[in-house]
């Protein structure tokens, strides 16, 4: 069970291959990712797309995160970059 774990421990578990730990990170940060994306792109469907892409990118590059406890800010930056990429592609 991963619901009582810290963000840092979830990141470390995810790095070691624990899919349930990453699912818990997604659950914890889903609302922030979609809400923040929506504030940047102004379209709910695009916001959901940006959030989904951000979660994929975060998973793919999780080994690059030097300090696991910094996941929230690191992930928010990934969301920001995904929104910018979507806006460039749309505009």
Coordinates of N, CA and C in Angstrom, one line a residue:
X1 N 0.8 -1.2 0.0 CA 0.0 0.0 0.0 C 0.9 1.2 0.0
X2 N 0.6 2.2 -0.9 CA 1.4 3.4 -1.0 C 0.8 4.7 -0.6
X3 N -0.5 4.6 -0.1 CA -1.2 5.9 0.2 C -0.6 6.7 1.4
X4 N 0.1 6.0 2.3 CA 0.6 6.7 3.4 C 2.1 7.2 3.3
X5 N 2.6 7.0 2.1 CA 4.1 7.2 1.9 C 4.3 8.7 1.6
X6 N 5.5 9.1 1.8 CA 5.9 10.5 1.5 C 6.2 10.6 0.0
X7 N 6.2 11.8 -0.5 CA 6.5 11.9 -2.0 C 7.9 11.4 -2.3
X8 N 8.8 11.7 -1.4 CA 10.2 11.2 -1.6 C 10.3 9.7 -1.7
X9 N 9.6 9.0 -0.8 CA 9.6 7.5 -0.8 C 8.9 7.0 -2.1
X10 N 7.8 7.7 -2.5 CA 7.1 7.3 -3.7 C 8.0 7.4 -4.9
X11 N 8.8 8.5 -5.0 CA 9.7 8.7 -6.1 C 10.8 7.6 -6.1
X12 N 11.3 7.3 -4.9 CA 12.4 6.2 -4.8 C 11.8 4.9 -5.2
X13 N 10.6 4.6 -4.7 CA 9.9 3.3 -5.1 C 9.7 3.2 -6.6
X14 N 9.2 4.3 -7.2 CA 9.0 4.3 -8.6 C 10.3 4.1 -9.4
X15 N 11.4 4.7 -8.9 CA 12.7 4.5 -9.6 C 13.1 3.0 -9.5
X16 N 12.6 2.3 -8.5 CA 13.0 0.9 -8.3 C 12.0 0.0 -9.0
X17 N 11.1 0.6 -9.8 CA 10.2 -0.2 -10.6 C 8.8 -0.5 -10.0
X18 N 8.4 0.2 -8.9 CA 7.1 0.0 -8.3 C 6.1 0.8 -9.0
X19 N 5.3 0.1 -9.8 CA 4.2 0.8 -10.6 C 3.2 1.4 -9.7
X20 N 2.8 0.7 -8.6 CA 1.8 1.3 -7.7 C 2.3 2.6 -7.1
X21 N 3.6 2.7 -6.8 CA 4.1 4.0 -6.3 C 3.9 5.1 -7.3
X22 N 4.1 4.8 -8.6 CA 3.9 5.9 -9.6 C 2.4 6.2 -9.7
X23 N 1.6 5.2 -9.7 CA 0.2 5.4 -9.7 C -0.3 6.3 -8.6
X24 N 0.3 6.2 -7.4 CA 0.0 7.1 -6.3 C 0.5 8.5 -6.6
X25 N 1.7 8.7 -7.1 CA 2.1 10.0 -7.5 C 1.1 10.6 -8.5
X26 N 0.7 9.9 -9.5 CA -0.3 10.4 -10.4 C -1.5 10.8 -9.7
X27 N -2.0 10.0 -8.9 CA -3.3 10.3 -8.1 C -3.1 11.6 -7.3
X28 N -2.0 11.7 -6.7 CA -1.8 12.9 -5.8 C -1.6 14.2 -6.6
X29 N -1.0 14.1 -7.8 CA -0.7 15.3 -8.6 C -1.6 15.5 -9.8
X30 N -2.6 14.7 -10.1 CA -3.5 14.8 -11.2 C -4.2 16.1 -11.2
X31 N -4.9 16.4 -10.1 CA -5.7 17.7 -10.1 C -4.8 18.9 -10.3
X32 N -3.6 18.9 -9.7 CA -2.7 20.1 -9.8 C -2.3 20.2 -11.3
X33 N -1.9 19.0 -11.9 CA -1.5 19.1 -13.3 C -2.5 19.6 -14.2
X34 N -3.7 19.1 -14.1 CA -4.8 19.5 -15.0 C -5.2 21.0 -14.7
X35 N -5.3 21.3 -13.4 CA -5.7 22.7 -13.1 C -4.6 23.7 -13.5
X36 N -3.4 23.4 -13.3 CA -2.3 24.3 -13.7 C -2.2 24.4 -15.2
X37 N -2.4 23.3 -15.9 CA -2.4 23.3 -17.4 C -3.6 24.1 -17.9
X38 N -4.7 24.0 -17.3 CA -5.9 24.8 -17.7 C -5.6 26.3 -17.6
X39 N -5.0 26.6 -16.5 CA -4.7 28.1 -16.3 C -3.7 28.6 -17.3
X40 N -2.9 27.7 -17.9 CA -2.0 28.1 -18.9 C -2.5 28.1 -20.4
X41 N -3.4 27.1 -20.7 CA -3.8 26.9 -22.0 C -5.3 27.3 -22.2
X42 N -6.1 27.4 -21.2 CA -7.5 27.9 -21.3 C -8.4 26.9 -22.0
X43 N -8.1 25.7 -22.1 CA -8.9 24.7 -22.8 C -8.8 23.4 -22.0
X44 N -9.9 22.9 -21.5 CA -9.9 21.7 -20.6 C -9.3 20.5 -21.3
X45 N -9.7 20.2 -22.5 CA -9.2 19.1 -23.2 C -7.7 19.2 -23.5
X46 N -7.2 20.3 -23.9 CA -5.8 20.5 -24.0 C -5.0 20.4 -22.7
X47 N -5.7 20.9 -21.6 CA -5.1 20.8 -20.3 C -4.9 19.3 -19.9
X48 N -5.9 18.5 -20.2 CA -5.8 17.1 -19.9 C -4.7 16.4 -20.7
X49 N -4.6 16.8 -22.0 CA -3.5 16.3 -22.8 C -2.2 16.7 -22.3
X50 N -2.0 17.9 -21.9 CA -0.7 18.4 -21.4 C -0.4 17.7 -20.1
X51 N -1.3 17.5 -19.2 CA -1.1 16.7 -18.0 C -0.7 15.3 -18.3
X52 N -1.3 14.7 -19.2 CA -1.0 13.3 -19.5 C 0.5 13.2 -20.1
X53 N 0.8 14.1 -21.0 CA 2.1 14.2 -21.5 C 3.2 14.5 -20.4
X54 N 2.8 15.3 -19.5 CA 3.7 15.7 -18.4 C 4.0 14.5 -17.5
X55 N 3.0 13.7 -17.2 CA 3.2 12.5 -16.4 C 4.1 11.5 -17.2
X56 N 3.9 11.4 -18.5 CA 4.7 10.5 -19.2 C 6.2 10.9 -19.2
X57 N 6.4 12.2 -19.4 CA 7.7 12.8 -19.4 C 8.4 12.7 -18.0
X58 N 7.6 12.9 -17.0 CA 8.1 12.8 -15.6 C 8.6 11.3 -15.4
X59 N 7.8 10.4 -15.8 CA 8.2 9.0 -15.6 C 9.4 8.6 -16.4
X60 N 9.5 9.1 -17.6 CA 10.6 8.8 -18.5 C 11.9 9.4 -18.0
X61 N 11.8 10.6 -17.3 CA 13.0 11.3 -16.9 C 13.2 11.3 -15.4
X62 N 12.5 10.5 -14.7 CA 12.5 10.5 -13.2 C 14.0 10.3 -12.6
X63 N 14.8 9.5 -13.3 CA 16.1 9.3 -12.9 C 16.9 10.6 -12.9
X64 N 16.5 11.6 -13.6 CA 17.2 12.9 -13.7 C 16.9 13.8 -12.5
X65 N 15.9 13.5 -11.7 CA 15.5 14.3 -10.5 C 16.6 14.0 -9.4
X66 N 17.4 15.0 -9.1 CA 18.4 14.8 -8.1 C 17.9 14.6 -6.7
X67 N 16.9 15.4 -6.3 CA 16.4 15.4 -5.0 C 14.9 14.9 -5.0
X68 N 14.6 13.7 -4.7 CA 13.3 13.1 -4.8 C 12.2 14.0 -4.1
X69 N 12.6 14.6 -3.0 CA 11.6 15.5 -2.2 C 11.2 16.7 -3.1
X70 N 12.0 17.0 -4.1 CA 11.7 18.2 -4.9 C 10.7 17.9 -6.1
X71 N 10.2 16.7 -6.1 CA 9.3 16.2 -7.1 C 8.2 17.2 -7.5
X72 N 7.5 17.8 -6.5 CA 6.3 18.7 -6.9 C 6.8 19.9 -7.8
X73 N 7.8 20.6 -7.4 CA 8.3 21.7 -8.2 C 8.9 21.3 -9.6
X74 N 9.6 20.2 -9.5 CA 10.1 19.6 -10.8 C 9.0 19.2 -11.7
X75 N 8.0 18.5 -11.2 CA 6.9 18.1 -12.0 C 6.1 19.3 -12.6
X76 N 5.9 20.3 -11.7 CA 5.2 21.5 -12.2 C 5.9 22.2 -13.4
X77 N 7.2 22.2 -13.3 CA 8.0 22.7 -14.4 C 7.8 21.9 -15.7
X78 N 7.7 20.6 -15.6 CA 7.4 19.7 -16.7 C 6.0 20.0 -17.3
X79 N 5.1 20.2 -16.4 CA 3.7 20.6 -16.9 C 3.8 21.9 -17.7
X80 N 4.5 22.9 -17.1 CA 4.6 24.2 -17.8 C 5.2 24.0 -19.2
X81 N 6.3 23.2 -19.3 CA 6.9 23.0 -20.6 C 6.0 22.3 -21.6
X82 N 5.2 21.3 -21.1 CA 4.3 20.6 -22.0 C 3.2 21.6 -22.5
X83 N 2.7 22.5 -21.6 CA 1.7 23.5 -22.0 C 2.3 24.4 -23.1
X84 N 3.5 24.8 -22.9 CA 4.2 25.7 -23.9 C 4.3 24.9 -25.2
X85 N 4.7 23.7 -25.2 CA 4.8 22.9 -26.4 C 3.4 22.7 -27.1
X86 N 2.4 22.5 -26.4 CA 1.0 22.4 -26.9 C 0.6 23.7 -27.6
X87 N 0.9 24.8 -26.9 CA 0.5 26.1 -27.4 C 1.2 26.5 -28.7
X88 N 2.5 26.1 -28.7 CA 3.3 26.4 -29.9 C 2.7 25.5 -31.1
X89 N 2.4 24.3 -30.8 CA 1.9 23.4 -31.9 C 0.5 23.8 -32.4
X90 N -0.3 24.5 -31.5 CA -1.6 24.9 -31.8 C -1.7 26.2 -32.6
X91 N -0.7 27.1 -32.2 CA -0.8 28.5 -32.7 C -0.2 28.6 -34.0

